[in-house]
């Protein structure tokens, strides 16, 4: 019997899941959860590292006993350490505004084509490369450590760089799985500033007698690792604050078309390429709920879904990835403004606003899958929907109808389960991710949603494509 503690830190909350592996089965429970609220300093948004460390200790005490622990987080963010191994400042959050306009300056040194051919990452201002270029403290730093690896370092004193999280940075070459000399040289970044690269499922140290493991630092790759019984004709959608939709490949796709379609190549925990598109996700619902709460009306997520179900279908759409919706504040007002600017009907009720978000996400998933098929030649027959979005039956129904194929929803706890599977591999309790997926398939409830695809969906999709193009 082995006990593993999976720490999963998202954009709005953090939690710890305790799992026990015995007799070929995994049982688990969430033992601790906290609000992951950023700190604002001089108008900039930072990770509250001292608070998170306190929450980590609280979770370890609640666990009582654990053989191992591991961290996963969103991609791209990092901490800077000085020569004494101390944090120079609280790490910035990727939604901080300091990288505005930085891509245009960066592309004067290295073209978009060259940057994509070297890294395979969708070119986004939140990526680590652009954050570093705009970080005034970089010249003071002795080390750059990505967020999940930073928490492990703060427990063990041993710094490392796990490959899946490094592959979100716009600096790692997906072919040789090492830092791109061409990119680093173009921006005068010394490769020695990064700790050694290591594979997923590696033991890195100990903390109070507990093995500290690098699972897959990027939460998306943890979720994909937990995908039950993936077949060649299946795609995946890891759906939480962000939606990441894609498929597993043996080799990266680094073509000019792939770059223009804003598709990314990231390293999976099993060494394969997760070829995917980053789409704004349930962040849009979260922000809408927060807006209404700040204006004195508190809705549960179930309340919002109920009102959306009863609202008029296909009234209006947004591009979920328009820059207008990337920052905090007044999301329903922004949606109304977007609809007016694109000559659509304006949502007049809460239900219409929320339905607009749901339908727009479902249609963007279809749009993205078509792009992925175009670049890979793959024809998909099913979509595995992983993570928190699997609990949202309305989203699952709309997605299945939009893409006109079955949606296999679950596991809801895909990220934590993937983290746990990788810890068990590191402790040599199971042999591979494939074995872990079989265990999950036997133990988790996977709900199938079949499409109710109609001509109305096709008509809506045609309108949607014209709006977002």
mmCIF file of C-alpha atoms in Angstrom, residues 158-380:
data_model
loop_
_atom_site.group_PDB
_atom_site.id
_atom_site.type_symbol
_atom_site.label_atom_id
_atom_site.label_comp_id
_atom_site.label_asym_id
_atom_site.label_seq_id
_atom_site.Cartn_x
_atom_site.Cartn_y
_atom_site.Cartn_z
ATOM 1 C CA UNK A 158 16.810 21.005 -4.735
ATOM 2 C CA UNK A 159 16.044 22.824 -7.983
ATOM 3 C CA UNK A 160 15.064 21.099 -11.208
ATOM 4 C CA UNK A 161 13.036 21.740 -14.353
ATOM 5 C CA UNK A 162 10.440 19.113 -15.274
ATOM 6 C CA UNK A 163 9.992 18.859 -19.032
ATOM 7 C CA UNK A 164 6.219 19.130 -19.396
ATOM 8 C CA UNK A 165 6.109 22.505 -17.642
ATOM 9 C CA UNK A 166 9.228 23.655 -19.512
ATOM 10 C CA UNK A 167 7.474 22.886 -22.790
ATOM 11 C CA UNK A 168 4.958 25.678 -22.145
ATOM 12 C CA UNK A 169 7.709 28.302 -22.042
ATOM 13 C CA UNK A 170 8.354 29.127 -25.741
ATOM 14 C CA UNK A 171 11.999 28.208 -25.113
ATOM 15 C CA UNK A 172 12.119 24.388 -25.269
ATOM 16 C CA UNK A 173 12.703 22.547 -28.541
ATOM 17 C CA UNK A 174 10.098 19.736 -28.810
ATOM 18 C CA UNK A 175 12.309 17.597 -31.048
ATOM 19 C CA UNK A 176 15.458 17.327 -28.929
ATOM 20 C CA UNK A 177 13.582 18.214 -25.704
ATOM 21 C CA UNK A 178 16.258 20.689 -24.703
ATOM 22 C CA UNK A 179 16.488 24.472 -24.532
ATOM 23 C CA UNK A 180 16.551 26.133 -27.921
ATOM 24 C CA UNK A 181 19.952 27.784 -28.290
ATOM 25 C CA UNK A 182 18.609 29.887 -31.153
ATOM 26 C CA UNK A 183 15.816 31.346 -29.004
ATOM 27 C CA UNK A 184 17.922 31.896 -25.894
ATOM 28 C CA UNK A 185 20.752 33.500 -27.865
ATOM 29 C CA UNK A 186 18.332 35.818 -29.691
ATOM 30 C CA UNK A 187 17.101 37.200 -26.375
ATOM 31 C CA UNK A 188 20.390 37.030 -24.435
ATOM 32 C CA UNK A 189 19.140 34.429 -21.964
ATOM 33 C CA UNK A 190 21.831 32.143 -20.546
ATOM 34 C CA UNK A 191 20.736 28.485 -20.496
ATOM 35 C CA UNK A 192 22.677 28.067 -17.216
ATOM 36 C CA UNK A 193 19.987 30.099 -15.480
ATOM 37 C CA UNK A 194 17.671 27.073 -15.701
ATOM 38 C CA UNK A 195 18.060 24.077 -13.362
ATOM 39 C CA UNK A 196 18.630 20.640 -14.927
ATOM 40 C CA UNK A 197 15.827 19.298 -17.112
ATOM 41 C CA UNK A 198 14.268 16.074 -15.838
ATOM 42 C CA UNK A 199 11.561 13.693 -17.041
ATOM 43 C CA UNK A 200 8.094 13.409 -15.565
ATOM 44 C CA UNK A 201 7.706 10.843 -12.761
ATOM 45 C CA UNK A 202 11.125 11.542 -11.179
ATOM 46 C CA UNK A 203 11.914 11.520 -7.465
ATOM 47 C CA UNK A 204 13.666 14.787 -6.627
ATOM 48 C CA UNK A 205 14.123 14.855 -2.851
ATOM 49 C CA UNK A 206 12.440 14.464 0.529
ATOM 50 C CA UNK A 207 10.467 16.643 2.910
ATOM 51 C CA UNK A 208 9.815 15.424 6.455
ATOM 52 C CA UNK A 209 10.345 11.827 5.310
ATOM 53 C CA UNK A 210 8.019 12.197 2.306
ATOM 54 C CA UNK A 211 9.377 11.630 -1.197
ATOM 55 C CA UNK A 212 8.963 14.753 -3.336
ATOM 56 C CA UNK A 213 8.239 13.799 -6.929
ATOM 57 C CA UNK A 214 8.144 15.720 -10.189
ATOM 58 C CA UNK A 215 4.928 14.299 -11.637
ATOM 59 C CA UNK A 216 4.049 16.426 -14.659
ATOM 60 C CA UNK A 217 4.316 20.010 -13.530
ATOM 61 C CA UNK A 218 1.826 21.230 -16.124
ATOM 62 C CA UNK A 219 -1.701 20.412 -14.962
ATOM 63 C CA UNK A 220 -2.871 19.739 -18.530
ATOM 64 C CA UNK A 221 -0.320 16.962 -18.926
ATOM 65 C CA UNK A 222 -1.412 15.441 -15.617
ATOM 66 C CA UNK A 223 -5.004 15.458 -16.873
ATOM 67 C CA UNK A 224 -4.058 13.832 -20.189
ATOM 68 C CA UNK A 225 -2.046 11.191 -18.339
ATOM 69 C CA UNK A 226 -5.298 10.179 -16.623
ATOM 70 C CA UNK A 227 -7.292 9.895 -19.846
ATOM 71 C CA UNK A 228 -8.946 6.473 -19.769
ATOM 72 C CA UNK A 229 -8.096 4.164 -22.650
ATOM 73 C CA UNK A 230 -7.178 6.697 -25.327
ATOM 74 C CA UNK A 231 -7.493 5.436 -28.902
ATOM 75 C CA UNK A 232 -5.934 6.828 -32.069
ATOM 76 C CA UNK A 233 -9.235 8.274 -33.268
ATOM 77 C CA UNK A 234 -9.930 10.176 -30.040
ATOM 78 C CA UNK A 235 -9.226 13.763 -29.123
ATOM 79 C CA UNK A 236 -9.033 15.223 -25.628
ATOM 80 C CA UNK A 237 -10.377 18.353 -23.977
ATOM 81 C CA UNK A 238 -8.937 19.279 -20.593
ATOM 82 C CA UNK A 239 -11.540 21.718 -19.367
ATOM 83 C CA UNK A 240 -11.222 23.979 -16.351
ATOM 84 C CA UNK A 241 -10.293 27.642 -16.153
ATOM 85 C CA UNK A 242 -8.698 27.054 -19.554
ATOM 86 C CA UNK A 243 -9.818 24.650 -22.257
ATOM 87 C CA UNK A 244 -7.032 22.718 -23.946
ATOM 88 C CA UNK A 245 -8.218 20.627 -26.853
ATOM 89 C CA UNK A 246 -5.984 18.340 -28.882
ATOM 90 C CA UNK A 247 -4.576 14.873 -29.467
ATOM 91 C CA UNK A 248 -1.481 12.804 -28.786
ATOM 92 C CA UNK A 249 1.153 12.568 -31.533
ATOM 93 C CA UNK A 250 4.484 10.818 -31.919
ATOM 94 C CA UNK A 251 6.137 13.875 -33.511
ATOM 95 C CA UNK A 252 5.573 17.647 -33.289
ATOM 96 C CA UNK A 253 3.876 19.611 -36.058
ATOM 97 C CA UNK A 254 6.010 22.689 -36.786
ATOM 98 C CA UNK A 255 4.564 23.865 -40.094
ATOM 99 C CA UNK A 256 3.713 27.426 -41.021
ATOM 100 C CA UNK A 257 0.035 26.453 -41.207
ATOM 101 C CA UNK A 258 0.173 25.093 -37.650
ATOM 102 C CA UNK A 259 1.696 28.380 -36.476
ATOM 103 C CA UNK A 260 -0.931 30.468 -38.278
ATOM 104 C CA UNK A 261 -3.706 28.370 -36.725
ATOM 105 C CA UNK A 262 -2.168 29.011 -33.276
ATOM 106 C CA UNK A 263 -1.691 25.358 -32.329
ATOM 107 C CA UNK A 264 0.831 24.231 -29.729
ATOM 108 C CA UNK A 265 3.156 21.271 -29.272
ATOM 109 C CA UNK A 266 3.680 20.405 -25.609
ATOM 110 C CA UNK A 267 5.471 17.449 -24.048
ATOM 111 C CA UNK A 268 3.248 14.858 -22.450
ATOM 112 C CA UNK A 269 4.273 12.918 -19.379
ATOM 113 C CA UNK A 270 4.636 9.787 -21.516
ATOM 114 C CA UNK A 271 7.104 11.465 -23.879
ATOM 115 C CA UNK A 272 4.550 11.985 -26.638
ATOM 116 C CA UNK A 273 3.556 15.339 -28.094
ATOM 117 C CA UNK A 274 0.266 16.777 -26.950
ATOM 118 C CA UNK A 275 -0.766 18.799 -29.971
ATOM 119 C CA UNK A 276 -3.383 21.239 -28.800
ATOM 120 C CA UNK A 277 -5.069 24.591 -28.850
ATOM 121 C CA UNK A 278 -5.372 26.878 -25.835
ATOM 122 C CA UNK A 279 -8.899 28.238 -25.514
ATOM 123 C CA UNK A 280 -10.362 30.310 -22.749
ATOM 124 C CA UNK A 281 -12.564 28.005 -20.683
ATOM 125 C CA UNK A 282 -14.751 28.102 -17.609
ATOM 126 C CA UNK A 283 -12.915 31.286 -16.622
ATOM 127 C CA UNK A 284 -15.664 33.044 -18.600
ATOM 128 C CA UNK A 285 -18.399 31.517 -16.428
ATOM 129 C CA UNK A 286 -16.390 32.200 -13.270
ATOM 130 C CA UNK A 287 -15.908 35.842 -14.199
ATOM 131 C CA UNK A 288 -19.579 36.253 -15.063
ATOM 132 C CA UNK A 289 -20.604 34.847 -11.697
ATOM 133 C CA UNK A 290 -18.096 37.128 -9.957
ATOM 134 C CA UNK A 291 -19.485 40.169 -11.794
ATOM 135 C CA UNK A 292 -23.035 39.473 -10.654
ATOM 136 C CA UNK A 293 -21.854 38.796 -7.102
ATOM 137 C CA UNK A 294 -20.005 42.118 -6.986
ATOM 138 C CA UNK A 295 -23.226 43.784 -8.144
ATOM 139 C CA UNK A 296 -25.205 42.277 -5.294
ATOM 140 C CA UNK A 297 -26.724 39.177 -6.930
ATOM 141 C CA UNK A 298 -25.239 35.840 -5.870
ATOM 142 C CA UNK A 299 -25.777 32.880 -8.179
ATOM 143 C CA UNK A 300 -24.554 29.338 -7.845
ATOM 144 C CA UNK A 301 -23.108 27.712 -10.962
ATOM 145 C CA UNK A 302 -26.230 25.559 -11.056
ATOM 146 C CA UNK A 303 -28.381 28.733 -11.067
ATOM 147 C CA UNK A 304 -26.460 30.072 -14.051
ATOM 148 C CA UNK A 305 -26.752 26.788 -15.933
ATOM 149 C CA UNK A 306 -30.497 26.576 -15.268
ATOM 150 C CA UNK A 307 -31.063 30.069 -16.636
ATOM 151 C CA UNK A 308 -28.855 29.356 -19.644
ATOM 152 C CA UNK A 309 -30.815 26.207 -20.492
ATOM 153 C CA UNK A 310 -34.064 28.167 -20.645
ATOM 154 C CA UNK A 311 -32.631 31.022 -22.738
ATOM 155 C CA UNK A 312 -33.071 31.425 -26.493
ATOM 156 C CA UNK A 313 -30.521 29.283 -28.368
ATOM 157 C CA UNK A 314 -28.068 30.638 -30.943
ATOM 158 C CA UNK A 315 -28.941 34.284 -30.272
ATOM 159 C CA UNK A 316 -25.367 35.584 -30.269
ATOM 160 C CA UNK A 317 -21.769 34.393 -30.035
ATOM 161 C CA UNK A 318 -18.354 35.616 -28.921
ATOM 162 C CA UNK A 319 -14.841 34.513 -29.700
ATOM 163 C CA UNK A 320 -13.835 33.182 -26.244
ATOM 164 C CA UNK A 321 -10.216 34.057 -27.047
ATOM 165 C CA UNK A 322 -10.708 37.672 -28.022
ATOM 166 C CA UNK A 323 -8.335 39.865 -25.986
ATOM 167 C CA UNK A 324 -11.382 41.743 -24.713
ATOM 168 C CA UNK A 325 -12.200 38.774 -22.468
ATOM 169 C CA UNK A 326 -8.695 37.982 -21.199
ATOM 170 C CA UNK A 327 -8.676 40.263 -18.161
ATOM 171 C CA UNK A 328 -10.767 40.637 -15.035
ATOM 172 C CA UNK A 329 -13.814 42.847 -14.853
ATOM 173 C CA UNK A 330 -17.329 43.485 -16.200
ATOM 174 C CA UNK A 331 -17.533 40.419 -18.431
ATOM 175 C CA UNK A 332 -21.300 40.620 -19.198
ATOM 176 C CA UNK A 333 -20.800 44.242 -20.277
ATOM 177 C CA UNK A 334 -17.892 43.210 -22.489
ATOM 178 C CA UNK A 335 -20.007 40.461 -24.068
ATOM 179 C CA UNK A 336 -22.774 42.962 -24.818
ATOM 180 C CA UNK A 337 -20.244 45.345 -26.351
ATOM 181 C CA UNK A 338 -18.724 42.572 -28.479
ATOM 182 C CA UNK A 339 -22.144 41.515 -29.782
ATOM 183 C CA UNK A 340 -23.032 45.106 -30.643
ATOM 184 C CA UNK A 341 -19.709 45.616 -32.447
ATOM 185 C CA UNK A 342 -20.258 42.435 -34.486
ATOM 186 C CA UNK A 343 -23.843 43.395 -35.426
ATOM 187 C CA UNK A 344 -25.516 40.646 -33.410
ATOM 188 C CA UNK A 345 -28.447 40.620 -31.049
ATOM 189 C CA UNK A 346 -27.359 41.746 -27.596
ATOM 190 C CA UNK A 347 -28.049 39.366 -24.683
ATOM 191 C CA UNK A 348 -30.674 40.944 -22.462
ATOM 192 C CA UNK A 349 -30.881 38.461 -19.576
ATOM 193 C CA UNK A 350 -28.456 36.592 -17.371
ATOM 194 C CA UNK A 351 -29.502 33.337 -19.028
ATOM 195 C CA UNK A 352 -28.829 34.704 -22.509
ATOM 196 C CA UNK A 353 -25.392 35.955 -21.465
ATOM 197 C CA UNK A 354 -24.390 32.616 -19.965
ATOM 198 C CA UNK A 355 -25.842 30.648 -22.882
ATOM 199 C CA UNK A 356 -23.818 32.830 -25.239
ATOM 200 C CA UNK A 357 -20.664 31.728 -23.384
ATOM 201 C CA UNK A 358 -21.588 28.035 -23.390
ATOM 202 C CA UNK A 359 -22.508 27.928 -27.082
ATOM 203 C CA UNK A 360 -19.449 29.958 -28.066
ATOM 204 C CA UNK A 361 -17.159 27.519 -26.239
ATOM 205 C CA UNK A 362 -18.844 24.504 -27.873
ATOM 206 C CA UNK A 363 -18.517 26.089 -31.314
ATOM 207 C CA UNK A 364 -14.876 27.060 -30.695
ATOM 208 C CA UNK A 365 -14.140 23.433 -29.815
ATOM 209 C CA UNK A 366 -15.526 22.380 -33.217
ATOM 210 C CA UNK A 367 -13.512 25.098 -34.945
ATOM 211 C CA UNK A 368 -10.321 23.976 -33.197
ATOM 212 C CA UNK A 369 -10.831 20.261 -33.881
ATOM 213 C CA UNK A 370 -11.233 21.037 -37.575
ATOM 214 C CA UNK A 371 -7.933 22.938 -37.505
ATOM 215 C CA UNK A 372 -6.172 20.062 -35.722
ATOM 216 C CA UNK A 373 -7.542 17.597 -38.273
ATOM 217 C CA UNK A 374 -6.319 19.847 -41.081
ATOM 218 C CA UNK A 375 -2.773 19.884 -39.698
ATOM 219 C CA UNK A 376 -2.543 16.203 -38.708
ATOM 220 C CA UNK A 377 -4.809 14.406 -41.160
ATOM 221 C CA UNK A 378 -6.555 12.772 -38.228
ATOM 222 C CA UNK A 379 -10.306 12.147 -38.312
ATOM 223 C CA UNK A 380 -11.692 12.062 -34.805
#
